[in-house]
Amino acid sequence: MKKIFLFFVAFWGGVATTVMAAPTEVPVSERTSLTMTIYNQGRALVNDVRRVDLVKDKNTLSFLDISNQVMPETVLIKANGVLMLEQNFNFDLLNHYNMMKKAVGTDVEVEWINPATGVATTQTARLLAFDGGEPVLKIGNKIETQYPGRVIFNTVPASLHAKPTLIFDLMSAKAATENVELSYLTTGLSWSADYVAELNATEDKLNLNGLVTLTNNTQVNYENASLQLVAGDVNISAPTPIVMRTMAKAPIYAEAATMDNMASEAISGYYLYTLNRPTDIMSNQTKQVSLLSGDQIKVVRQYLYRSPLSVKSAYSFQDEKPFIQLKVQNTEVDGLGMPLPKGTVRVYKKDSQNRLIFIGEDSINHTAKNQEITLTLGKDFDLTVKGKRVDYTTLSKGLYEASFEVSLMNAKTQEVTIRFEQSLPNGWKILSESLKSQKENANTIFWNVSVPAEGETVLTYKIQVKTE
């Protein structure tokens, strides 16, 4: 790496300025290692180690290809025998908008091409104002607001940079070639978990594949990076955002990587997933890598209906459909037993022609080992529930009784069990019931109702409620 010194005089707006020695550039070609630790909340920790030739005493280093969404207050630089004196994050980027804003109040050139003759006319103009739309120009003694030509700049303002750049003033105890480690947090990098589950024909087992979807919305390519993902709700305060104008690009969707499970470990109340090989996370790219997989995982199918009936309301309902739910125990004995980051589970099943059919999806939260997973997929076509309040009595002030009747119908050729849930106010008790209920919590009871094939079961219950 060479240290470049530039001495020249630039003319900008008629004023001569001397440009002092440029800092030593530290390009990505000097990188020796890169580690990306990406969090659920749309930010990442970047550990970027680059080889730098240091002189004794003061060094000014310019780290190139830094995330345009870096959080400057989180930057840390480390090297043997080095003391950091000052750091600057230059994010005033070289683009049309910034060139125009910097030139307001100065003289520029404007060029107009006659569409009839093709002859170009170049004039000197004063740029009076620019708000992101049409520039306001003074050409001769006239003010132009919709000039049909283009604006030409004679030089680039020293404060504008082609890429976001971190500049450091360092003191080195000796002249040496050192590995300098730059660490910073950045927004614009995110990950999410997506799961694909395939039910077997009898719907008592499933195969599960988990994929990590990575998205890089920064302007930087992170190549050959060691990738780590943190699952969990890390507390984050809301910093003041740095706003930079950039040109939007369409995302590139990379192919999913080979199915190779990530190693996982618990750390300080979170889970850390590590990819077992380097990967590239390119600018404006979405890609997927394998997270985990499991085969022949036990699953229990359940039907659930939550009653809208109320003690004090005469509301009734007709022809409602219960939800289809799949319950999975995240245990080794049931075929799983691994920490699962929050994400979306999409469930498929093969039809009679051995073709996969999408049958529903649901989101799961961070799920630790040995916890239960419940997936709500949709409503069952063959099952119907209807209900009504059949009686209501006020016994005294604050004391009420109500009776209910619920019909559960099954058009399937096999018997099913429907979980029927009823929410209740405080101070309730069951006076009578045709089937034995169970208590879910202080305000919810449920019945597991068996409904015969192509048949019907009627549930009746009477409730007393005492209010204060």
CSV table of C-alpha atoms in Angstrom, one decimal:
chain,number,residue,atom,x,y,z
A,1,MET,CA,0.0,0.0,0.0
A,2,LYS,CA,1.3,3.4,-0.9
A,3,LYS,CA,0.7,6.7,0.9
A,4,ILE,CA,-0.3,9.3,-1.6
A,5,PHE,CA,0.3,13.1,-1.2
A,6,LEU,CA,-1.5,15.5,-3.4
A,7,PHE,CA,-0.7,19.3,-3.6
A,8,PHE,CA,-2.7,21.3,-6.0
A,9,VAL,CA,-4.8,24.4,-6.3
A,10,ALA,CA,-8.5,24.1,-7.2
A,11,PHE,CA,-10.8,26.9,-8.3
A,12,TRP,CA,-14.3,26.7,-7.0
A,13,GLY,CA,-16.6,29.7,-7.3
A,14,GLY,CA,-13.6,31.9,-8.1
A,15,VAL,CA,-11.8,31.2,-4.8
A,16,ALA,CA,-8.4,29.4,-4.7
A,17,THR,CA,-8.1,26.8,-2.0
A,18,THR,CA,-5.1,24.6,-1.1
A,19,VAL,CA,-5.7,20.9,-0.7
A,20,MET,CA,-3.5,19.3,1.9
A,21,ALA,CA,-2.1,15.9,2.1
A,22,ALA,CA,-4.6,13.1,1.5
A,23,PRO,CA,-5.0,10.4,4.2
A,24,THR,CA,-3.7,6.9,3.7
A,25,GLU,CA,-6.4,4.9,2.0
A,26,VAL,CA,-7.1,1.5,3.5
A,27,PRO,CA,-9.1,-0.4,0.7
A,28,VAL,CA,-10.9,-3.7,1.1
A,29,SER,CA,-8.0,-5.4,-0.8
A,30,GLU,CA,-6.1,-5.1,2.5
A,31,ARG,CA,-8.8,-7.0,4.4
A,32,THR,CA,-7.6,-10.1,6.3
A,33,SER,CA,-10.9,-11.1,7.9
A,34,LEU,CA,-14.5,-10.0,8.1
A,35,THR,CA,-17.2,-11.1,10.6
A,36,MET,CA,-20.8,-10.1,10.3
A,37,THR,CA,-23.1,-10.5,13.3
A,38,ILE,CA,-26.7,-9.7,12.2
A,39,TYR,CA,-29.6,-9.1,14.7
A,40,ASN,CA,-33.3,-9.5,14.3
A,41,GLN,CA,-33.9,-5.8,14.6
A,42,GLY,CA,-32.4,-4.7,11.3
A,43,ARG,CA,-28.9,-3.9,12.3
A,44,ALA,CA,-25.5,-5.7,12.3
A,45,LEU,CA,-22.1,-5.6,14.0
A,46,VAL,CA,-19.3,-5.5,11.5
A,47,ASN,CA,-15.8,-6.6,12.5
A,48,ASP,CA,-13.5,-5.7,9.6
A,49,VAL,CA,-9.7,-6.4,9.9
A,50,ARG,CA,-7.4,-4.8,7.4
A,51,ARG,CA,-3.6,-4.7,7.0
A,52,VAL,CA,-2.1,-1.2,7.3
A,53,ASP,CA,1.4,0.3,7.0
A,54,LEU,CA,1.8,2.7,9.9
A,55,VAL,CA,4.4,5.3,10.4
A,56,LYS,CA,5.7,6.3,13.9
A,57,ASP,CA,3.6,9.0,15.6
A,58,LYS,CA,0.6,10.4,13.7
A,59,ASN,CA,-1.2,8.5,11.0
A,60,THR,CA,-4.4,9.6,9.1
A,61,LEU,CA,-6.2,6.6,7.7
A,62,SER,CA,-9.2,6.5,5.4
A,63,PHE,CA,-11.2,3.3,5.6
A,64,LEU,CA,-13.1,2.8,2.3
A,65,ASP,CA,-16.2,0.8,1.5
A,66,ILE,CA,-17.9,1.4,4.9
A,67,SER,CA,-21.6,1.0,5.2
A,68,ASN,CA,-23.5,4.1,4.2
A,69,GLN,CA,-25.8,3.4,7.2
A,70,VAL,CA,-23.0,3.1,9.8
A,71,MET,CA,-23.8,4.4,13.3
A,72,PRO,CA,-20.7,6.6,13.9
A,73,GLU,CA,-21.1,6.6,17.7
A,74,THR,CA,-20.6,2.8,17.7
A,75,VAL,CA,-17.3,2.8,15.8
A,76,LEU,CA,-14.3,1.2,17.5
A,77,ILE,CA,-10.8,0.9,16.0
A,78,LYS,CA,-8.0,-1.3,17.6
A,79,ALA,CA,-4.4,-2.2,16.8
A,80,ASN,CA,-1.3,-3.0,18.7
A,81,GLY,CA,0.5,0.1,20.0
A,82,VAL,CA,-2.0,2.5,18.5
A,83,LEU,CA,-4.0,5.3,20.1
A,84,MET,CA,-7.0,6.8,18.4
A,85,LEU,CA,-7.1,10.6,18.5
A,86,GLU,CA,-10.1,11.5,16.3
A,87,GLN,CA,-12.5,10.0,13.9
A,88,ASN,CA,-14.7,11.5,11.2
A,89,PHE,CA,-17.5,9.8,9.2
A,90,ASN,CA,-17.8,11.4,5.8
A,91,PHE,CA,-21.2,10.6,4.4
A,92,ASP,CA,-21.7,13.6,2.1
A,93,LEU,CA,-21.8,11.5,-1.0
A,94,LEU,CA,-21.0,12.5,-4.6
A,95,ASN,CA,-24.3,12.6,-6.5
A,96,HIS,CA,-26.4,15.0,-8.5
A,97,TYR,CA,-28.3,16.4,-5.6
A,98,ASN,CA,-25.3,17.1,-3.4
A,99,MET,CA,-23.3,18.6,-6.3
A,100,MET,CA,-26.2,21.0,-7.0
A,101,LYS,CA,-26.6,21.9,-3.3
A,102,LYS,CA,-22.9,22.6,-2.9
A,103,ALA,CA,-22.8,24.8,-6.0
A,104,VAL,CA,-25.6,27.2,-4.9
A,105,GLY,CA,-24.3,30.7,-4.9
A,106,THR,CA,-21.4,29.9,-7.3
A,107,ASP,CA,-20.9,30.1,-11.1
A,108,VAL,CA,-21.4,27.0,-13.2
A,109,GLU,CA,-21.6,26.3,-16.9
A,110,VAL,CA,-24.9,25.4,-18.6
A,111,GLU,CA,-25.3,23.8,-22.0
A,112,TRP,CA,-28.3,23.8,-24.3
A,113,ILE,CA,-28.5,21.9,-27.6
A,114,ASN,CA,-30.7,23.4,-30.3
A,115,PRO,CA,-33.0,20.5,-31.3
A,116,ALA,CA,-33.4,21.8,-34.9
A,117,THR,CA,-29.7,22.4,-35.7
A,118,GLY,CA,-27.9,20.2,-33.1
A,119,VAL,CA,-25.7,23.2,-32.2
A,120,ALA,CA,-24.6,23.3,-28.5
A,121,THR,CA,-24.5,26.7,-26.7
A,122,THR,CA,-22.5,27.0,-23.5
A,123,GLN,CA,-22.9,29.9,-21.1
A,124,THR,CA,-21.8,30.9,-17.6
A,125,ALA,CA,-24.6,31.0,-15.1
A,126,ARG,CA,-25.0,31.7,-11.4
A,127,LEU,CA,-26.8,28.9,-9.5
A,128,LEU,CA,-29.2,30.8,-7.2
A,129,ALA,CA,-31.2,28.0,-5.7
A,130,PHE,CA,-31.9,24.2,-5.8
A,131,ASP,CA,-34.4,22.2,-3.8
A,132,GLY,CA,-34.2,18.9,-5.6
A,133,GLY,CA,-36.3,19.9,-8.5
A,134,GLU,CA,-35.5,22.4,-11.2
A,135,PRO,CA,-32.5,24.7,-10.5
A,136,VAL,CA,-32.9,28.5,-10.4
A,137,LEU,CA,-30.3,30.1,-12.6
A,138,LYS,CA,-29.2,33.6,-13.4
A,139,ILE,CA,-27.9,33.8,-17.0
A,140,GLY,CA,-26.9,37.2,-18.0
A,141,ASN,CA,-29.6,39.6,-16.7
A,142,LYS,CA,-32.3,36.9,-16.7
A,143,ILE,CA,-33.5,34.4,-14.2
A,144,GLU,CA,-34.2,30.9,-15.6
A,145,THR,CA,-36.5,28.5,-13.6
A,146,GLN,CA,-37.0,25.8,-16.3
A,147,TYR,CA,-33.7,25.7,-18.1
A,148,PRO,CA,-33.9,23.0,-20.8
A,149,GLY,CA,-30.2,22.1,-20.8
A,150,ARG,CA,-27.7,20.6,-18.4
A,151,VAL,CA,-25.5,22.0,-15.7
A,152,ILE,CA,-21.7,21.4,-16.0
A,153,PHE,CA,-19.4,21.6,-13.0
A,154,ASN,CA,-15.7,22.5,-13.3
A,155,THR,CA,-14.6,20.6,-10.2
A,156,VAL,CA,-15.8,18.4,-7.3
A,157,PRO,CA,-16.2,20.0,-3.8
A,158,ALA,CA,-13.6,18.6,-1.4
A,159,SER,CA,-16.3,17.6,1.1
A,160,LEU,CA,-18.0,15.2,-1.3
A,161,HIS,CA,-16.9,11.5,-1.4
A,162,ALA,CA,-17.7,8.8,-3.9
A,163,LYS,CA,-18.4,6.3,-1.0
A,164,PRO,CA,-19.0,6.6,2.7
A,165,THR,CA,-15.6,6.9,4.4
A,166,LEU,CA,-14.3,6.7,7.9
A,167,ILE,CA,-11.2,8.8,8.6
A,168,PHE,CA,-9.1,8.3,11.7
A,169,ASP,CA,-6.2,10.2,13.3
A,170,LEU,CA,-4.1,7.7,15.1
A,171,MET,CA,-0.8,7.7,17.1
A,172,SER,CA,1.4,4.7,16.5
A,173,ALA,CA,4.2,3.8,18.9
A,174,LYS,CA,6.3,2.6,16.0
A,175,ALA,CA,6.5,2.2,12.3
A,176,ALA,CA,5.0,-1.2,11.5
A,177,THR,CA,2.6,-3.2,9.4
A,178,GLU,CA,-0.4,-4.0,11.7
A,179,ASN,CA,-3.8,-5.6,11.5
A,180,VAL,CA,-6.2,-2.8,12.3
A,181,GLU,CA,-9.6,-4.0,13.5
A,182,LEU,CA,-12.5,-1.7,12.7
A,183,SER,CA,-15.9,-2.5,14.4
A,184,TYR,CA,-19.2,-0.7,14.0
A,185,LEU,CA,-22.9,-1.2,14.1
A,186,THR,CA,-24.9,-0.5,11.0
A,187,THR,CA,-28.6,-0.5,10.0
A,188,GLY,CA,-29.7,-1.7,6.6
A,189,LEU,CA,-28.8,-5.4,7.3
A,190,SER,CA,-31.4,-7.8,8.5
A,191,TRP,CA,-32.4,-11.4,8.7
A,192,SER,CA,-35.5,-13.5,9.3
A,193,ALA,CA,-36.3,-17.1,9.6
A,194,ASP,CA,-38.6,-18.9,7.1
A,195,TYR,CA,-39.6,-22.5,7.6
A,196,VAL,CA,-41.0,-25.0,5.2
A,197,ALA,CA,-43.0,-28.0,6.6
A,198,GLU,CA,-44.3,-31.0,4.7
A,199,LEU,CA,-47.1,-33.1,6.3
A,200,ASN,CA,-47.2,-36.8,5.7
A,201,ALA,CA,-50.3,-38.5,4.4
A,202,THR,CA,-51.7,-39.4,7.8
A,203,GLU,CA,-50.9,-35.9,9.2
A,204,ASP,CA,-49.2,-37.2,12.3
A,205,LYS,CA,-45.6,-36.3,11.2
A,206,LEU,CA,-43.9,-33.6,9.2
A,207,ASN,CA,-40.5,-32.7,7.8
A,208,LEU,CA,-39.2,-29.3,8.6
A,209,ASN,CA,-36.5,-27.2,6.8
A,210,GLY,CA,-35.5,-23.8,8.2
A,211,LEU,CA,-34.0,-21.1,6.0
A,212,VAL,CA,-32.5,-17.7,6.9
A,213,THR,CA,-33.4,-14.9,4.6
A,214,LEU,CA,-30.6,-12.2,4.6
A,215,THR,CA,-31.2,-8.7,3.2
A,216,ASN,CA,-28.4,-6.1,2.6
A,217,ASN,CA,-29.9,-2.7,1.9
A,218,THR,CA,-26.6,-0.9,2.3
A,219,GLN,CA,-24.3,0.2,-0.5
A,220,VAL,CA,-21.5,-2.1,0.5
A,221,ASN,CA,-20.6,-5.6,-0.6
A,222,TYR,CA,-19.5,-7.8,2.3
A,223,GLU,CA,-17.5,-10.6,0.6
A,224,ASN,CA,-16.1,-13.8,2.1
A,225,ALA,CA,-17.7,-12.9,5.5
A,226,SER,CA,-18.0,-15.2,8.5
A,227,LEU,CA,-21.7,-15.0,9.3
A,228,GLN,CA,-23.3,-15.0,12.7
A,229,LEU,CA,-27.0,-14.4,13.5
A,230,VAL,CA,-28.4,-13.4,16.9
A,231,ALA,CA,-31.9,-14.5,17.7
A,232,GLY,CA,-33.7,-12.8,20.6
A,233,ASP,CA,-35.1,-9.4,21.5
A,234,VAL,CA,-32.0,-7.2,22.2
A,235,ASN,CA,-32.9,-3.9,23.8
A,236,ILE,CA,-32.2,-1.0,21.4
A,237,SER,CA,-32.6,2.7,22.0
A,238,ALA,CA,-33.7,4.9,19.1
A,239,PRO,CA,-30.8,6.9,17.7
A,240,THR,CA,-31.1,9.9,15.5
A,241,PRO,CA,-30.9,8.6,11.9
A,242,ILE,CA,-28.4,9.9,9.4
A,243,VAL,CA,-30.3,10.6,6.1
A,244,MET,CA,-28.4,10.1,2.9
A,245,ARG,CA,-29.9,10.4,-0.6
A,246,THR,CA,-29.2,7.3,-2.6
A,247,MET,CA,-30.5,5.8,-5.8
A,248,ALA,CA,-32.8,2.8,-5.2
A,249,LYS,CA,-31.9,-0.5,-6.9
A,250,ALA,CA,-34.0,-3.6,-7.4
A,251,PRO,CA,-32.9,-6.4,-5.0
A,252,ILE,CA,-31.2,-9.4,-6.4
A,253,TYR,CA,-32.5,-12.7,-5.1
A,254,ALA,CA,-29.7,-15.2,-4.7
A,255,GLU,CA,-30.2,-19.0,-4.8
A,256,ALA,CA,-30.6,-20.8,-1.5
A,257,ALA,CA,-27.4,-22.3,-0.2
A,258,THR,CA,-26.7,-26.0,0.3
A,259,MET,CA,-28.7,-27.5,3.2
A,260,ASP,CA,-26.1,-27.4,6.0
A,261,ASN,CA,-27.4,-26.7,9.5
A,262,MET,CA,-26.0,-23.7,11.4
A,263,ALA,CA,-24.4,-24.4,14.7
A,264,SER,CA,-26.3,-22.8,17.6
A,265,GLU,CA,-25.3,-21.7,21.1
A,266,ALA,CA,-26.9,-19.9,24.0
A,267,ILE,CA,-25.2,-16.6,24.9
A,268,SER,CA,-26.4,-14.0,27.5
A,269,GLY,CA,-30.1,-14.8,27.1
A,270,TYR,CA,-30.0,-15.0,23.3
A,271,TYR,CA,-29.1,-17.6,20.7
A,272,LEU,CA,-26.2,-17.3,18.3
A,273,TYR,CA,-26.3,-19.2,15.0
A,274,THR,CA,-23.0,-19.5,13.0
A,275,LEU,CA,-22.7,-20.5,9.4
A,276,ASN,CA,-20.0,-23.1,9.0
A,277,ARG,CA,-18.5,-21.5,5.9
A,278,PRO,CA,-17.8,-17.9,4.6
A,279,THR,CA,-20.5,-16.3,2.4
A,280,ASP,CA,-21.0,-13.1,0.3
A,281,ILE,CA,-23.7,-10.6,1.3
A,282,MET,CA,-23.8,-8.2,-1.6
A,283,SER,CA,-25.3,-4.7,-1.8
A,284,ASN,CA,-29.1,-4.7,-2.5
A,285,GLN,CA,-29.3,-8.4,-2.3
A,286,THR,CA,-31.6,-10.9,-0.6
A,287,LYS,CA,-30.3,-14.5,-0.2
A,288,GLN,CA,-31.1,-17.6,1.7
A,289,VAL,CA,-29.0,-20.0,3.6
A,290,SER,CA,-29.9,-23.1,5.5
A,291,LEU,CA,-30.6,-22.8,9.2
A,292,LEU,CA,-31.8,-26.2,10.4
A,293,SER,CA,-33.7,-29.3,9.3
A,294,GLY,CA,-35.7,-32.2,11.0
A,295,ASP,CA,-37.4,-35.3,9.7
A,296,GLN,CA,-40.4,-37.3,10.9
A,297,ILE,CA,-41.3,-34.8,13.6
A,298,LYS,CA,-44.5,-35.8,15.6
A,299,VAL,CA,-47.5,-33.5,15.1
A,300,VAL,CA,-51.0,-33.4,16.5
A,301,ARG,CA,-53.9,-32.0,14.4
A,302,GLN,CA,-56.5,-30.0,16.4
A,303,TYR,CA,-59.7,-28.1,15.6
A,304,LEU,CA,-60.4,-25.0,17.6
A,305,TYR,CA,-63.4,-22.7,17.8
A,306,ARG,CA,-63.5,-19.7,20.1
A,307,SER,CA,-67.1,-18.9,21.1
A,308,PRO,CA,-68.4,-15.3,20.6
A,309,LEU,CA,-71.3,-16.0,23.0
A,310,SER,CA,-71.7,-13.7,26.0
A,311,VAL,CA,-73.7,-14.0,29.2
A,312,LYS,CA,-75.3,-10.5,28.8
A,313,SER,CA,-75.8,-10.6,25.0
A,314,ALA,CA,-78.5,-12.4,23.0
A,315,TYR,CA,-76.0,-12.8,20.1
A,316,SER,CA,-76.1,-16.1,18.2
A,317,PHE,CA,-74.0,-17.5,15.3
A,318,GLN,CA,-74.6,-19.8,12.4
A,319,ASP,CA,-72.4,-22.0,10.2
A,320,GLU,CA,-69.0,-21.0,11.6
A,321,LYS,CA,-65.9,-23.0,10.8
A,322,PRO,CA,-63.3,-24.0,13.4
A,323,PHE,CA,-59.6,-23.4,12.9
A,324,ILE,CA,-57.2,-26.1,11.8
A,325,GLN,CA,-54.2,-26.2,14.2
A,326,LEU,CA,-51.0,-28.3,14.2
A,327,LYS,CA,-49.3,-28.8,17.6
A,328,VAL,CA,-45.6,-29.7,17.7
A,329,GLN,CA,-43.5,-30.4,20.9
A,330,ASN,CA,-40.0,-29.0,20.3
A,331,THR,CA,-38.4,-32.0,22.0
A,332,GLU,CA,-35.8,-34.5,20.8
A,333,VAL,CA,-38.1,-37.4,21.6
A,334,ASP,CA,-40.6,-35.9,19.1
A,335,GLY,CA,-38.0,-35.4,16.4
A,336,LEU,CA,-37.0,-31.8,16.9
A,337,GLY,CA,-35.5,-30.3,20.1
A,338,MET,CA,-33.6,-27.3,19.0
A,339,PRO,CA,-34.0,-23.5,19.5
A,340,LEU,CA,-36.1,-21.9,16.7
A,341,PRO,CA,-35.8,-18.2,15.9
A,342,LYS,CA,-39.1,-16.4,15.3
A,343,GLY,CA,-40.3,-16.5,11.7
A,344,THR,CA,-43.0,-17.8,9.3
A,345,VAL,CA,-43.8,-21.5,8.9
A,346,ARG,CA,-45.4,-22.5,5.6
A,347,VAL,CA,-47.0,-25.9,5.5
A,348,TYR,CA,-47.5,-28.2,2.5
A,349,LYS,CA,-49.0,-31.6,1.8
A,350,LYS,CA,-49.0,-33.9,-1.2
A,351,ASP,CA,-52.3,-34.6,-3.0
A,352,SER,CA,-53.5,-37.9,-4.5
A,353,GLN,CA,-51.3,-37.2,-7.5
A,354,ASN,CA,-48.2,-36.7,-5.3
A,355,ARG,CA,-48.2,-32.9,-6.0
A,356,LEU,CA,-47.4,-30.5,-3.2
A,357,ILE,CA,-50.3,-28.3,-2.1
A,358,PHE,CA,-49.9,-25.2,0.1
A,359,ILE,CA,-52.3,-25.6,3.1
A,360,GLY,CA,-51.5,-22.6,5.2
A,361,GLU,CA,-48.9,-20.6,7.2
A,362,ASP,CA,-48.4,-19.1,10.6
A,363,SER,CA,-45.8,-17.1,12.5
A,364,ILE,CA,-43.9,-18.5,15.5
A,365,ASN,CA,-42.1,-16.5,18.2
A,366,HIS,CA,-38.6,-17.4,19.4
A,367,THR,CA,-39.2,-21.0,20.7
A,368,ALA,CA,-36.8,-22.6,23.1
A,369,LYS,CA,-36.1,-26.3,23.3
A,370,ASN,CA,-38.9,-28.3,25.0
A,371,GLN,CA,-41.6,-25.6,24.3
A,372,GLU,CA,-44.8,-26.2,22.3
A,373,ILE,CA,-45.4,-24.8,18.8
A,374,THR,CA,-49.0,-24.2,17.7
A,375,LEU,CA,-49.6,-23.4,14.0
A,376,THR,CA,-53.0,-22.1,12.9
A,377,LEU,CA,-53.4,-22.9,9.2
A,378,GLY,CA,-57.0,-21.9,8.3
A,379,LYS,CA,-60.6,-23.1,8.7
A,380,ASP,CA,-61.9,-26.6,8.1
A,381,PHE,CA,-64.4,-26.9,5.2
A,382,ASP,CA,-66.1,-30.0,6.6
A,383,LEU,CA,-66.7,-28.8,10.2
A,384,THR,CA,-69.5,-26.4,11.2
A,385,VAL,CA,-70.4,-24.8,14.5
A,386,LYS,CA,-73.5,-22.9,15.5
A,387,GLY,CA,-74.7,-21.6,18.9
A,388,LYS,CA,-77.0,-19.4,20.8
A,389,ARG,CA,-78.0,-18.2,24.3
A,390,VAL,CA,-81.3,-20.0,25.1
A,391,ASP,CA,-82.1,-18.4,28.5
A,392,TYR,CA,-81.1,-15.5,30.6
A,393,THR,CA,-82.2,-14.6,34.2
A,394,THR,CA,-81.3,-11.7,36.5
A,395,LEU,CA,-81.4,-13.1,40.0
A,396,SER,CA,-80.5,-9.9,41.8
A,397,LYS,CA,-78.4,-6.9,41.3
A,398,GLY,CA,-75.0,-8.1,40.0
A,399,LEU,CA,-76.1,-11.8,39.8
A,400,TYR,CA,-77.0,-13.4,36.5
A,401,GLU,CA,-77.6,-16.8,34.9
A,402,ALA,CA,-77.5,-17.8,31.3
A,403,SER,CA,-77.9,-21.0,29.4
A,404,PHE,CA,-76.3,-21.8,26.0
A,405,GLU,CA,-76.7,-24.4,23.3
A,406,VAL,CA,-74.0,-25.2,20.7
A,407,SER,CA,-74.2,-27.7,17.8
A,408,LEU,CA,-71.0,-29.1,16.3
A,409,MET,CA,-71.4,-30.9,13.0
A,410,ASN,CA,-68.9,-33.1,11.1
A,411,ALA,CA,-69.2,-33.9,7.4
A,412,LYS,CA,-66.0,-36.0,7.4
A,413,THR,CA,-66.0,-39.8,7.2
A,414,GLN,CA,-64.1,-40.1,10.5
A,415,GLU,CA,-64.7,-38.9,14.0
A,416,VAL,CA,-63.1,-35.7,15.0
A,417,THR,CA,-62.6,-33.8,18.3
A,418,ILE,CA,-63.2,-30.0,18.3
A,419,ARG,CA,-61.9,-27.8,21.1
A,420,PHE,CA,-64.7,-25.3,21.9
A,421,GLU,CA,-63.5,-22.3,24.0
A,422,GLN,CA,-65.7,-20.0,26.0
A,423,SER,CA,-64.5,-16.7,27.5
A,424,LEU,CA,-66.2,-15.6,30.7
A,425,PRO,CA,-66.2,-12.5,33.0
A,426,ASN,CA,-64.9,-12.5,36.5
A,427,GLY,CA,-67.0,-14.2,39.2
A,428,TRP,CA,-68.3,-17.1,37.1
A,429,LYS,CA,-69.3,-20.7,37.9
A,430,ILE,CA,-70.7,-23.6,35.9
A,431,LEU,CA,-74.2,-24.6,37.1
A,432,SER,CA,-74.6,-27.5,34.7
A,433,GLU,CA,-73.1,-28.9,31.5
A,434,SER,CA,-73.7,-31.8,29.1
A,435,LEU,CA,-69.9,-32.5,28.8
A,436,LYS,CA,-67.2,-31.9,31.3
A,437,SER,CA,-65.3,-28.6,30.8
A,438,GLN,CA,-61.7,-27.8,31.6
A,439,LYS,CA,-60.3,-24.5,32.9
A,440,GLU,CA,-57.7,-22.8,30.7
A,441,ASN,CA,-57.2,-19.8,32.9
A,442,ALA,CA,-59.2,-17.4,35.1
A,443,ASN,CA,-61.5,-16.3,32.3
A,444,THR,CA,-61.5,-19.2,29.8
A,445,ILE,CA,-62.9,-22.7,29.8
A,446,PHE,CA,-63.0,-25.3,27.1
A,447,TRP,CA,-64.6,-28.5,26.1
A,448,ASN,CA,-63.0,-31.2,23.9
A,449,VAL,CA,-66.1,-32.3,22.0
A,450,SER,CA,-66.1,-35.6,20.0
A,451,VAL,CA,-68.2,-35.4,16.9
A,452,PRO,CA,-69.0,-38.6,15.1
A,453,ALA,CA,-68.4,-39.2,11.4
A,454,GLU,CA,-71.1,-37.5,9.3
A,455,GLY,CA,-72.8,-36.6,12.6
A,456,GLU,CA,-73.5,-33.9,15.2
A,457,THR,CA,-72.9,-33.3,18.9
A,458,VAL,CA,-74.9,-30.8,20.9
A,459,LEU,CA,-73.2,-29.1,23.9
A,460,THR,CA,-75.3,-27.4,26.5
A,461,TYR,CA,-74.1,-25.4,29.6
A,462,LYS,CA,-75.5,-23.0,32.2
A,463,ILE,CA,-73.4,-20.3,33.8
A,464,GLN,CA,-73.8,-18.0,36.7
A,465,VAL,CA,-72.0,-14.7,36.9
A,466,LYS,CA,-71.7,-12.5,39.9
A,467,THR,CA,-70.4,-8.9,39.4
A,468,GLU,CA,-69.3,-6.4,42.1
